[in-house]
């Protein structure tokens, strides 16, 4: 699975995170190129995702859906995967500092 994730993230595509909102699922999207994968963890800049941040304070289960049209899938071009996991927001790790540097807009939102 890790190799599939790494391969998909090499190409642009929509990266979606779904969490359980109060009365309906809440979905946020970003681009694959904004995401990094390290030590079996996905690191995503969350600038502007205030509602998702609030939801994750109470319930950290998420579904992540990633894909790209650039790789061969089961039925032709295009591949995607769904990952069920847990999400946390950190500001005191090296990946946070790297994203702040890479995405200047992260601090502006």
Short mmCIF file of C-alpha atoms in Angstrom, two decimals:
data_model
loop_
_atom_site.label_atom_id
_atom_site.label_comp_id
_atom_site.label_asym_id
_atom_site.label_seq_id
_atom_site.Cartn_x
_atom_site.Cartn_y
_atom_site.Cartn_z
CA UNK A 1 0.00 0.00 0.00
CA UNK A 2 2.82 2.44 0.83
CA UNK A 3 4.27 2.11 -2.66
CA UNK A 4 0.85 2.85 -4.17
CA UNK A 5 0.46 5.98 -2.03
CA UNK A 6 3.95 7.21 -2.93
CA UNK A 7 3.33 6.62 -6.64
CA UNK A 8 -0.03 8.42 -6.65
CA UNK A 9 1.40 11.42 -4.80
CA UNK A 10 4.02 11.87 -7.52
CA UNK A 11 1.23 13.03 -9.83
CA UNK A 12 -1.31 15.81 -9.43
CA UNK A 13 -4.79 14.90 -8.34
CA UNK A 14 -7.39 15.74 -5.74
CA UNK A 15 -6.62 14.69 -2.17
CA UNK A 16 -9.79 14.50 -0.04
CA UNK A 17 -10.24 14.10 3.70
CA UNK A 18 -13.65 13.16 5.10
CA UNK A 19 -14.58 13.44 8.78
CA UNK A 20 -17.82 13.03 10.71
CA UNK A 21 -19.43 16.43 11.10
CA UNK A 22 -22.28 17.13 13.52
CA UNK A 23 -25.07 16.31 11.10
CA UNK A 24 -23.31 15.34 7.86
CA UNK A 25 -19.86 14.28 6.66
CA UNK A 26 -17.41 17.15 6.29
CA UNK A 27 -15.00 17.04 3.33
CA UNK A 28 -11.91 19.11 2.62
CA UNK A 29 -9.79 18.89 -0.50
CA UNK A 30 -6.26 19.78 -1.40
CA UNK A 31 -3.83 18.73 -4.14
CA UNK A 32 -1.54 15.72 -4.09
CA UNK A 33 1.43 18.05 -4.59
CA UNK A 34 0.71 19.68 -1.21
CA UNK A 35 0.94 16.35 0.65
CA UNK A 36 4.02 14.54 1.87
CA UNK A 37 4.29 10.89 2.91
CA UNK A 38 6.87 9.89 5.50
CA UNK A 39 7.13 6.99 7.95
CA UNK A 40 3.65 5.69 7.01
CA UNK A 41 2.10 9.10 7.73
CA UNK A 42 0.54 11.66 5.43
CA UNK A 43 1.33 15.30 6.19
CA UNK A 44 -1.16 17.86 4.88
CA UNK A 45 -1.18 21.66 5.28
CA UNK A 46 -4.50 22.56 6.90
CA UNK A 47 -4.48 26.35 6.49
CA UNK A 48 -8.07 27.47 5.95
CA UNK A 49 -9.60 24.18 7.11
CA UNK A 50 -11.06 25.57 10.34
CA UNK A 51 -14.16 23.36 10.46
CA UNK A 52 -12.04 20.23 9.90
CA UNK A 53 -9.73 21.34 12.71
CA UNK A 54 -12.72 21.72 15.07
CA UNK A 55 -14.11 18.31 14.13
CA UNK A 56 -10.75 16.59 14.67
CA UNK A 57 -10.57 17.93 18.23
CA UNK A 58 -13.55 15.70 19.12
CA UNK A 59 -13.38 12.85 16.60
CA UNK A 60 -10.17 12.03 14.79
CA UNK A 61 -11.35 9.20 12.52
CA UNK A 62 -11.08 10.12 8.84
CA UNK A 63 -11.35 8.68 5.39
CA UNK A 64 -8.76 9.88 2.89
CA UNK A 65 -9.27 9.46 -0.84
CA UNK A 66 -6.39 10.09 -3.25
CA UNK A 67 -6.03 9.50 -6.94
CA UNK A 68 -4.53 10.50 -10.25
CA UNK A 69 -5.39 10.01 -13.91
CA UNK A 70 -1.72 9.58 -14.80
CA UNK A 71 -1.25 5.96 -13.61
CA UNK A 72 -2.76 2.72 -14.86
CA UNK A 73 -5.59 1.43 -12.69
CA UNK A 74 -7.70 -1.72 -12.76
CA UNK A 75 -9.78 -0.58 -15.75
CA UNK A 76 -7.50 1.72 -17.71
CA UNK A 77 -5.85 5.00 -16.90
CA UNK A 78 -6.63 6.40 -13.49
CA UNK A 79 -6.05 5.00 -10.04
CA UNK A 80 -7.33 5.93 -6.60
CA UNK A 81 -7.32 4.54 -3.11
CA UNK A 82 -9.30 5.01 0.07
CA UNK A 83 -7.51 5.06 3.41
CA UNK A 84 -9.33 4.81 6.75
CA UNK A 85 -7.33 6.19 9.63
CA UNK A 86 -6.91 8.82 12.31
CA UNK A 87 -5.83 12.43 11.92
CA UNK A 88 -4.10 14.81 14.27
CA UNK A 89 -3.01 18.40 13.86
CA UNK A 90 0.51 19.20 15.02
CA UNK A 91 2.41 22.46 15.18
CA UNK A 92 5.46 21.28 17.07
CA UNK A 93 7.03 18.85 14.60
CA UNK A 94 9.57 19.34 11.84
CA UNK A 95 7.03 18.60 9.09
CA UNK A 96 4.96 21.59 10.24
CA UNK A 97 7.94 23.90 9.94
CA UNK A 98 8.77 22.49 6.50
CA UNK A 99 5.20 23.12 5.30
CA UNK A 100 5.22 26.66 6.69
CA UNK A 101 8.33 27.33 4.62
CA UNK A 102 7.06 25.59 1.49
CA UNK A 103 3.55 27.05 1.59
CA UNK A 104 3.73 30.67 2.64
CA UNK A 105 -0.06 30.96 2.37
CA UNK A 106 -0.32 28.49 5.28
CA UNK A 107 0.46 31.28 7.74
CA UNK A 108 -1.84 33.79 6.05
CA UNK A 109 -5.05 31.81 6.51
#
